[in-house]
Amino acid sequence: MLHFIIANELQNLFYIMSAALLHLILAPHFMHKEKHLNIFFSLILGSFILLYWNFADIDPLIYSLQLVPVCLLFVTLGVGIAPSIMTWIIFNIGCMFVLNYYWEPALLSSTFLLMLGILVRNRVANAVLIVKLMYATGILIIYELLYAPLAPYVLAPFSLYTGFVLALAFISLWIMISLLFFINKYEIQRTHIAHLEKNRMLAELSATVSHEIRNPLTSTRGFLQLLARSDLTPLDRRRYVDHALSGVDQAITILTDFLNYAKPSVDRKEQLDIKEELEHTIRFITPYAIDFQITIDISHECDTPLYILGESQKLRQCLLNLIKNAIESMPNGGKLSLRTYKHPSAVQISITDTGVGMTSKQLNSLGKPFYTTKQHGTGLGLVVVMSLIKKMNGKISFTSSLNCGTQCSIIFQQY
């Protein structure tokens, strides 16, 4: 007898805990609003109860004294009001089938349990575990005491079997409330840690931006002070003005990179031909490559257009930044190879240089704010590029070896 009751109770717990686990795993990936989360949980629990009706050997006593109150209390105290009402409806529909003509006592008792649970819900929301367990136990006692006189034809005569069913109902409730408490506690801790990490990153970014801007501003201030001297020649004055403006331009560049990093966006998407965008970028960057004694070799695997969805200006910004980085990695000259490829459902751009290359440690650090291999870079340009490419449904990857050059590969979904 005891074996049968425990087996049924473990089966009940399996259904409830499976619903809670699925909700915790799936919900964060599909929805963020609390209303949607509550409805989602109700649907999961309802689905498991339907499976329970169809595949489990249901004992009416275990159903009415254990599964109904434990589930309803668990959802009412831990999930929300809307899921509680949906759970109440689902279980009372089940009572009509499981208990046949004796479903009215379960309806009245569960209605009282639902209202009492909703009334104390806010009081126990932030309470410690022992307080939650005391409230849950008290409400369950009230339910069982209310159900007993309403259904004497089910409970009478009181037997050892009924006593085991009632005892395991309380044990199950304590397990579920404790599980919910520690899940919520973990979620609060995770949110707190994420908030601390966000503040740490903000402080680090602010300190770095301040440091990066202070240098050109200090230099500009020095040149402005020199301009106040009366013994300057026109040539010196012009030179100091140029240096001061250069410092201001550098500060503006840093702020622009930071703002683009903070909020990269693709405002509108249109059909773009990768080959045309690449050709336009090459025409623009060629004079810069000539200054570095770089030869550019461009080739396309196929003659047909390669279409993607994106924003022309942002795509050209990404290509320009990546090609410029490749050119600057070859201070003594070299060769820059640009290739386009057509895949079954994607298109690829390959940018390969013969520059200084990177170590594996440097390669793994790419994409981190303010990490750069350049002497005067901020590292934000590449971060912006990676964000924009991701927003255009693209993927970017790098392979490199020290003193052997670097290859950048960008893959977009074909339109």
XYZ file of C-alpha atoms in Angstrom, residues 96-256:
161
model
C -15.325 15.973 -13.225
C -13.744 13.015 -15.031
C -11.610 11.551 -12.249
C -14.104 11.898 -9.368
C -17.213 11.377 -11.502
C -20.188 12.506 -9.406
C -18.080 13.692 -6.462
C -16.391 16.671 -8.043
C -18.310 19.415 -6.170
C -16.296 19.126 -2.906
C -13.042 19.489 -4.857
C -14.449 22.519 -6.686
C -15.506 24.286 -3.465
C -12.310 23.411 -1.576
C -9.977 24.372 -4.434
C -11.867 27.650 -4.918
C -11.290 28.518 -1.266
C -7.628 27.471 -1.583
C -7.216 29.652 -4.681
C -8.677 32.751 -2.999
C -6.676 32.229 0.200
C -3.469 31.667 -1.781
C -4.006 34.871 -3.787
C -4.654 36.839 -0.571
C -1.392 35.749 1.092
C 0.683 35.702 -2.106
C 2.148 39.198 -1.727
C 2.805 38.633 1.972
C 5.024 35.616 1.355
C 6.609 36.805 -1.901
C 9.819 38.016 -0.231
C 9.600 35.929 2.933
C 12.211 33.448 4.127
C 11.747 29.761 3.377
C 10.375 28.795 6.796
C 7.641 31.443 6.533
C 6.681 30.269 3.038
C 6.475 26.679 4.286
C 4.326 27.699 7.266
C 1.845 29.599 5.084
C 1.699 26.798 2.517
C 1.211 24.174 5.235
C -1.543 26.208 6.886
C -3.443 26.667 3.625
C -3.120 22.968 2.795
C -4.466 22.030 6.246
C -7.458 24.294 5.660
C -8.065 22.676 2.269
C -7.948 19.143 3.688
C -10.182 20.038 6.643
C -12.666 21.724 4.325
C -12.655 18.854 1.852
C -13.185 16.120 4.464
C -16.727 17.022 5.631
C -17.796 17.884 2.074
C -16.758 14.475 0.739
C -17.485 11.941 3.532
C -18.423 9.376 0.896
C -14.838 9.573 -0.419
C -12.857 9.823 2.811
C -14.971 7.757 5.208
C -14.049 5.564 6.848
C -10.673 7.144 7.599
C -7.960 4.574 7.048
C -4.203 4.189 7.208
C -4.198 4.550 3.424
C -5.848 7.986 3.693
C -3.358 8.983 6.375
C -0.396 8.111 4.126
C -1.938 10.072 1.247
C -2.353 13.161 3.457
C 1.178 12.872 4.895
C 2.755 12.616 1.457
C 0.718 15.601 0.272
C 2.463 17.766 2.864
C 5.870 16.305 2.038
C 5.323 16.981 -1.667
C 4.232 20.541 -0.954
C 7.333 21.213 1.163
C 9.554 19.835 -1.612
C 7.905 22.007 -4.276
C 7.908 25.207 -2.187
C 11.570 24.664 -1.251
C 12.466 24.038 -4.888
C 10.683 27.207 -5.962
C 12.363 29.219 -3.186
C 15.871 28.201 -4.226
C 15.107 28.735 -7.920
C 13.922 32.290 -7.193
C 16.895 32.872 -4.914
C 19.263 31.786 -7.666
C 17.490 34.051 -10.168
C 17.801 37.041 -7.802
C 21.500 36.323 -7.285
C 22.050 35.945 -11.029
C 20.315 39.269 -11.707
C 22.365 40.947 -8.971
C 25.625 39.569 -10.384
C 24.640 40.708 -13.889
C 23.905 44.187 -12.514
C 27.277 44.318 -10.753
C 29.039 43.155 -13.926
C 27.226 45.830 -15.920
C 28.315 48.514 -13.457
C 31.890 47.205 -13.532
C 31.950 47.311 -17.328
C 30.462 50.813 -17.307
C 33.106 52.022 -14.858
C 35.868 50.386 -16.907
C 34.595 51.872 -20.172
C 34.186 55.313 -18.607
C 37.711 55.228 -17.203
C 39.152 54.091 -20.528
C 37.248 56.684 -22.570
C 38.292 59.406 -20.126
C 41.909 58.344 -20.414
C 41.786 58.143 -24.216
C 40.189 61.599 -24.518
C 42.397 63.249 -21.901
C 45.552 62.655 -23.928
C 44.527 64.562 -27.100
C 42.819 67.278 -25.037
C 45.949 67.794 -22.929
C 47.998 68.036 -26.116
C 45.509 70.519 -27.606
C 45.619 72.641 -24.458
C 49.411 72.799 -24.653
C 49.375 73.982 -28.263
C 46.692 76.577 -27.502
C 48.896 77.944 -24.705
C 51.802 78.169 -27.155
C 49.608 80.141 -29.557
C 49.297 82.877 -26.921
C 53.002 83.733 -27.293
C 53.708 86.905 -29.230
C 57.055 85.837 -30.725
C 55.623 83.102 -32.961
C 56.275 83.110 -36.676
C 53.268 82.567 -39.003
C 54.653 79.117 -39.858
C 54.871 78.094 -36.181
C 51.402 79.475 -35.508
C 49.974 77.472 -38.406
C 51.760 74.348 -37.206
C 50.413 74.722 -33.642
C 46.881 75.252 -34.952
C 47.156 72.068 -37.029
C 48.366 70.099 -33.994
C 45.554 71.474 -31.838
C 42.928 70.593 -34.448
C 44.461 67.140 -34.802
C 43.991 66.573 -31.047
C 40.359 67.680 -31.236
C 39.774 65.397 -34.233
C 41.280 62.485 -32.337
C 38.957 63.097 -29.372
C 35.948 63.301 -31.720
C 36.974 60.014 -33.349
C 37.150 58.287 -29.969
C 33.717 59.604 -28.966
C 32.222 58.592 -32.321
